[in-house]
Coordinates of C-alpha atoms and ligand atoms in Angstrom, one line a residue:
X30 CA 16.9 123.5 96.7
X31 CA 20.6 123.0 98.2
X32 CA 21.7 119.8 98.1
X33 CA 22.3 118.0 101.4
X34 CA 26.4 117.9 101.3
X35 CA 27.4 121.9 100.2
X36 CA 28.5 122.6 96.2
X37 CA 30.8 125.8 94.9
X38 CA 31.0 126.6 91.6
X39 CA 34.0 127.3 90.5
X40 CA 34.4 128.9 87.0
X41 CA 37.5 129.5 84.9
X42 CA 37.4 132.6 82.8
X43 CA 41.1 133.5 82.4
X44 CA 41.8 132.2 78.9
X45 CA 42.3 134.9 75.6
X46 CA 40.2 132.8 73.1
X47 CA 42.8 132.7 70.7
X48 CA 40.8 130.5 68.1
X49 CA 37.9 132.6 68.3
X50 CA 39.7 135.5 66.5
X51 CA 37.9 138.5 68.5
X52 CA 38.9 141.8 69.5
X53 CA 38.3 140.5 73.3
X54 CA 38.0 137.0 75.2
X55 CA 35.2 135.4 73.8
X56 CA 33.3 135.5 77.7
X57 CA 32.7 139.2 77.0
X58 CA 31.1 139.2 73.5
X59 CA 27.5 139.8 73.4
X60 CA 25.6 137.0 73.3
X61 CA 21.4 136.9 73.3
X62 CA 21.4 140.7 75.3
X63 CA 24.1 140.0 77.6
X64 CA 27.9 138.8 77.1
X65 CA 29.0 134.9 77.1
X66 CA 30.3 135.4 80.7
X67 CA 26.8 136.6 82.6
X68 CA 25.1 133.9 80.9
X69 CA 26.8 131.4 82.4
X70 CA 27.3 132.9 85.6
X71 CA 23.5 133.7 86.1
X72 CA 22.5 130.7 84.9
X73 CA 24.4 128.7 87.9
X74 CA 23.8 131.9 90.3
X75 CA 19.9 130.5 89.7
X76 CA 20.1 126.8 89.9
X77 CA 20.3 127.7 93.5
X78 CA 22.4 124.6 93.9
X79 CA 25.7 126.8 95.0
X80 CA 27.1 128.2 98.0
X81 CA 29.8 130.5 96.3
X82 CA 30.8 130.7 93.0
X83 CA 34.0 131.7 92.1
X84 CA 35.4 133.2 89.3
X85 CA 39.4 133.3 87.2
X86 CA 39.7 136.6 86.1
X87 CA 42.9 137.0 84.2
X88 CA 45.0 140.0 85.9
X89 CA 44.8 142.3 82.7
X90 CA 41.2 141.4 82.2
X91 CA 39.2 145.2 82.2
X92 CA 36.1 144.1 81.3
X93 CA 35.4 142.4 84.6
X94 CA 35.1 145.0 86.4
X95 CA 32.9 146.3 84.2
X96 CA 30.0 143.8 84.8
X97 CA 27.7 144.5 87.6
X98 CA 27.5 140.5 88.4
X99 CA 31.4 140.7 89.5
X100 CA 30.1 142.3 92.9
X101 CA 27.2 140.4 93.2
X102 CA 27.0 138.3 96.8
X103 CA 27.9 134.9 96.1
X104 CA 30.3 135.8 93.3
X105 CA 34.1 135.5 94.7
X106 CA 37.3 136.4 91.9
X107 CA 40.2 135.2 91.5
X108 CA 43.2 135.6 89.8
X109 CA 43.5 133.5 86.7
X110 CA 46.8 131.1 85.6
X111 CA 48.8 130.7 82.7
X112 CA 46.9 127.1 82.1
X113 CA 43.0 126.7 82.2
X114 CA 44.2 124.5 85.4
X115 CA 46.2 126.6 87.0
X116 CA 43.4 129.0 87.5
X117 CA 41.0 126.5 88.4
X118 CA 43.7 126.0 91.0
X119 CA 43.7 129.6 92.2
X120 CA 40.0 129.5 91.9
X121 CA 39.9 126.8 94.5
X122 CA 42.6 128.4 97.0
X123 CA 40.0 131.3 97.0
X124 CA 37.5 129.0 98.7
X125 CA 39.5 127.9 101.3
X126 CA 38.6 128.3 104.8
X127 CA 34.8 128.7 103.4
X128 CA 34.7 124.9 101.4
X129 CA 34.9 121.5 103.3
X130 CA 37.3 119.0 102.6
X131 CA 34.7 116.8 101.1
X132 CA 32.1 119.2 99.9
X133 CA 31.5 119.4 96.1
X134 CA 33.0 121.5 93.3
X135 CA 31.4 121.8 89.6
X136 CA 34.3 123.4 87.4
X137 CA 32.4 125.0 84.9
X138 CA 34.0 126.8 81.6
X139 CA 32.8 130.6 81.9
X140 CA 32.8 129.4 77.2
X141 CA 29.6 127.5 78.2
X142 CA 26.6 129.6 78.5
X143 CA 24.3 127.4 77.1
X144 CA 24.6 125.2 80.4
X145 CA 20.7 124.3 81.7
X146 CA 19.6 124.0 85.4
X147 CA 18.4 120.1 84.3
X148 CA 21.6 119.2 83.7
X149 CA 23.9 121.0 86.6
X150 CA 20.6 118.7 88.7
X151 CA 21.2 115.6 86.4
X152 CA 25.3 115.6 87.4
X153 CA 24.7 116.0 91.6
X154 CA 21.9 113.6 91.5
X155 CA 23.5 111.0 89.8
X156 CA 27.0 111.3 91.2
X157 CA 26.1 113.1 95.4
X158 CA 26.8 109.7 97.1
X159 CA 30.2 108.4 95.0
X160 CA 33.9 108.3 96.2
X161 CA 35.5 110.0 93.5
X162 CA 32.8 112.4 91.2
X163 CA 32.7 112.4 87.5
X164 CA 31.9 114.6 84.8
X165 CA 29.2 115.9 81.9
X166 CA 30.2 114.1 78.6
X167 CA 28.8 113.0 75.2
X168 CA 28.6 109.9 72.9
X169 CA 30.4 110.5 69.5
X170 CA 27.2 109.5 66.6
X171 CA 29.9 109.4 64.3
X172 CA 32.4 106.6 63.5
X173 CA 35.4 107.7 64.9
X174 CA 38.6 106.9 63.3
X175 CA 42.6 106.5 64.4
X176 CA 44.8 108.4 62.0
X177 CA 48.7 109.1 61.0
X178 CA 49.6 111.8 59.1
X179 CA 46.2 111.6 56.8
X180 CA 45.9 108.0 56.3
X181 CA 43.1 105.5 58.5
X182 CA 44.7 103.3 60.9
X183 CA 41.9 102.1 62.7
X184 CA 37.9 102.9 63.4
X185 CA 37.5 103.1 66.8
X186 CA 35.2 101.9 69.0
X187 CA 32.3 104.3 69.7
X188 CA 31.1 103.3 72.9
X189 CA 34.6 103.5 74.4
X190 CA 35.4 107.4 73.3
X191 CA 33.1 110.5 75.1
X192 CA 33.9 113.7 74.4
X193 CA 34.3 115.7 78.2
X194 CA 32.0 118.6 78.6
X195 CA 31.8 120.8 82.2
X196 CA 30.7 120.9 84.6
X197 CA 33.2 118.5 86.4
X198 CA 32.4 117.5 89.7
X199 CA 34.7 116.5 92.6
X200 CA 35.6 116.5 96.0
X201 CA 37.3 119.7 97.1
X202 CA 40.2 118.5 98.9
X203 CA 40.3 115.5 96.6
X204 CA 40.4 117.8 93.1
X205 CA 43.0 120.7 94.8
X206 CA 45.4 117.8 95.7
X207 CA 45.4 115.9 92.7
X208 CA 45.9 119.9 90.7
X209 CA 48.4 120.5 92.8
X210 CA 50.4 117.3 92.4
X211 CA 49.8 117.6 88.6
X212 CA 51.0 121.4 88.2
X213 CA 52.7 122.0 85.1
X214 CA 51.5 119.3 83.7
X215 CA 50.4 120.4 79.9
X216 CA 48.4 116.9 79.5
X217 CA 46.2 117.7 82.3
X218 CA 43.9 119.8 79.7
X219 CA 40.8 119.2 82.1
X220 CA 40.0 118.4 86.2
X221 CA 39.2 114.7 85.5
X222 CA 42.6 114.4 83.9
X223 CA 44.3 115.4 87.1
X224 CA 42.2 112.8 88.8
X225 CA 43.0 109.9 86.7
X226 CA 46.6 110.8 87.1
X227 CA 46.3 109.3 90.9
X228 CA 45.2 106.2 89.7
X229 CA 41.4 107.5 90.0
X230 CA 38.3 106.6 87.4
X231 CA 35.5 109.0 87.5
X232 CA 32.1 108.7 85.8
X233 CA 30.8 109.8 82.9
X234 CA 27.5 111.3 83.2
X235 CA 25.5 111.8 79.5
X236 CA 25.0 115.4 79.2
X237 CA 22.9 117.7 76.7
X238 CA 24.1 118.5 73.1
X239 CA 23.1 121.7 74.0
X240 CA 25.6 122.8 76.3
X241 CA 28.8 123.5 73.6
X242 CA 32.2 125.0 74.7
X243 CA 32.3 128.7 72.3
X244 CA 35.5 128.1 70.8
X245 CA 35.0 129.9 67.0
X246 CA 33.0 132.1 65.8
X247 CA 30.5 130.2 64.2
X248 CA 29.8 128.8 67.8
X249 CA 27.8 132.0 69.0
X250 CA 25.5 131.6 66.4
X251 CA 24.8 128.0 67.3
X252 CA 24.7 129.5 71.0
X253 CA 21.9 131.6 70.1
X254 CA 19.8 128.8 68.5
X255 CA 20.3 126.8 71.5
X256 CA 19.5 129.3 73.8
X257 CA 16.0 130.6 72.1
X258 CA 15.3 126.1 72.0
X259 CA 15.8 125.8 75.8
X260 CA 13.1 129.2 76.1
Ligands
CTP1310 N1 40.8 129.4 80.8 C1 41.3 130.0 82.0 N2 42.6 130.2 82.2 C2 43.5 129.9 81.2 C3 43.0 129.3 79.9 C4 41.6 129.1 79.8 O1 40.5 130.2 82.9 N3 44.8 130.2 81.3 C5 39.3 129.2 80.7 C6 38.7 129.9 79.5 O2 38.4 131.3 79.8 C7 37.5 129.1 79.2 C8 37.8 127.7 79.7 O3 39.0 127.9 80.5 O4 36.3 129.5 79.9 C9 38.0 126.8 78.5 O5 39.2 127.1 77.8 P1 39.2 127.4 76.2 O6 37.9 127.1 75.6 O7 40.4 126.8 75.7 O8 39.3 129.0 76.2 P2 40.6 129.9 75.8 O9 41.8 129.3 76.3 O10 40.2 131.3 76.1 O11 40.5 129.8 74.2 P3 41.7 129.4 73.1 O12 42.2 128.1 73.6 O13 41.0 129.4 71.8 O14 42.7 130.5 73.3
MG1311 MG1 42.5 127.3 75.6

């Protein structure tokens, strides 16, 4: 079911996977029968939740093309940016003239294919009525600890420090505004951090252990376990 105010997805998938060490961007190796990318992709196609979803593709990307979901209905592309925010940016521009002002956006790295329909539900339930939106994160179950160099400074306190998983869920208008005001901006390494730049405080919303970021290559073996879990 739709929610009652519309939601896009958009999904950056412009990056080269540089620490993954493959002979392609880690979105197009095989993963479970299909590659990283469709994963994710049908996996928000079905929540039924989205209007659109669209999609950074890097200019110089070939596989695209490639993959029959790239002219599926409902799938839009655009062109990726040098910085994961700068094609989240152009991801956005794409849905102009389609995406209200104050409709929602879920940003969703295309490096997340474990992502479950629970938890895209979990995010717009908990956050459909707020001002500013908020995004998927985790507790650390470790102690966490300050360093310099290699020496302890401090131990930290746990329950101020979540690591920030996607999807990140804002405002349309709200989230291209704040990119756009934030471009070139190296520290803005995720959409809430563009946010929080304007003075903003979005909410953290506990998400699954489940749904990890492929980053190296040990990751699509973990991937694989999670996936056959969640069957
Ligand atoms: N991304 C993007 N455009 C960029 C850089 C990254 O759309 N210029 C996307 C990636 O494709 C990925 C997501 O942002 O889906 C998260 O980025 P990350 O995990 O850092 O992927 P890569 O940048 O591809 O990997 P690496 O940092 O190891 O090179
Ligand atoms: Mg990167």
């Amino acid at each position: 079911m739709r929610p009652s105010i519309p939601c896009w997805a958009v999904v950056p998938a412009a990056g080269v996977g540089k620490r993954m060490q493959a002979d392609r961007p880690k979105q197009y190796l095989p993963l479970a029968g299909k590659t990283v990318i469709e994963h994710t992709l049908s996996r928000l196609l079905q929540s039924g939740v989205f209007q659109a979803v669209a999609v950074a593709i890097s200019e110089e990307d070939p596989y695209w093309p490639e993959l029959a979901v790239s002219r599926q209905p409902g799938v839009i592309t655009a062109p990726g940016g040098k910085e994961r925010a700068d094609s989240v940016l152009s991801a956005l521009k794409a849905l102009q003239g389609r995406a209200a002002e104050d409709d929602w956006v879920l940003v969703h790295d295309a490096a997340r294919p474990c992502l479950t329909a629970a938890d895209i539900r979990h995010l717009i339930d908990v956050l459909s009525q707020d001002a500013v939106g908020g995004i998927l994160a985790l507790s650390s179950h470790d102690t966490l600890k300050q360093v310099e160099g290699d020496s302890i400074t401090a131990t930290i306190d746990r329950k101020c420090v979540w690591r920030a998983l996607t999807p990140q869920m804002f405002r349309y208008g709200m989230l291209r505004d704040a990119l756009l005001k934030a471009e070139g901006n190296q520290a803005v390494t995720d959409e809430a951090s563009a946010l929080e730049m304007q003075g903003l405080q979005p909410k953290i919303v506990e998400g699954r252990p489940d749904n990890i970021k492929i980053t190296r290559p040990e990751d699509l073996a973990l991937a694989q376990f999670y996936m056959e879990q969640q069957q």
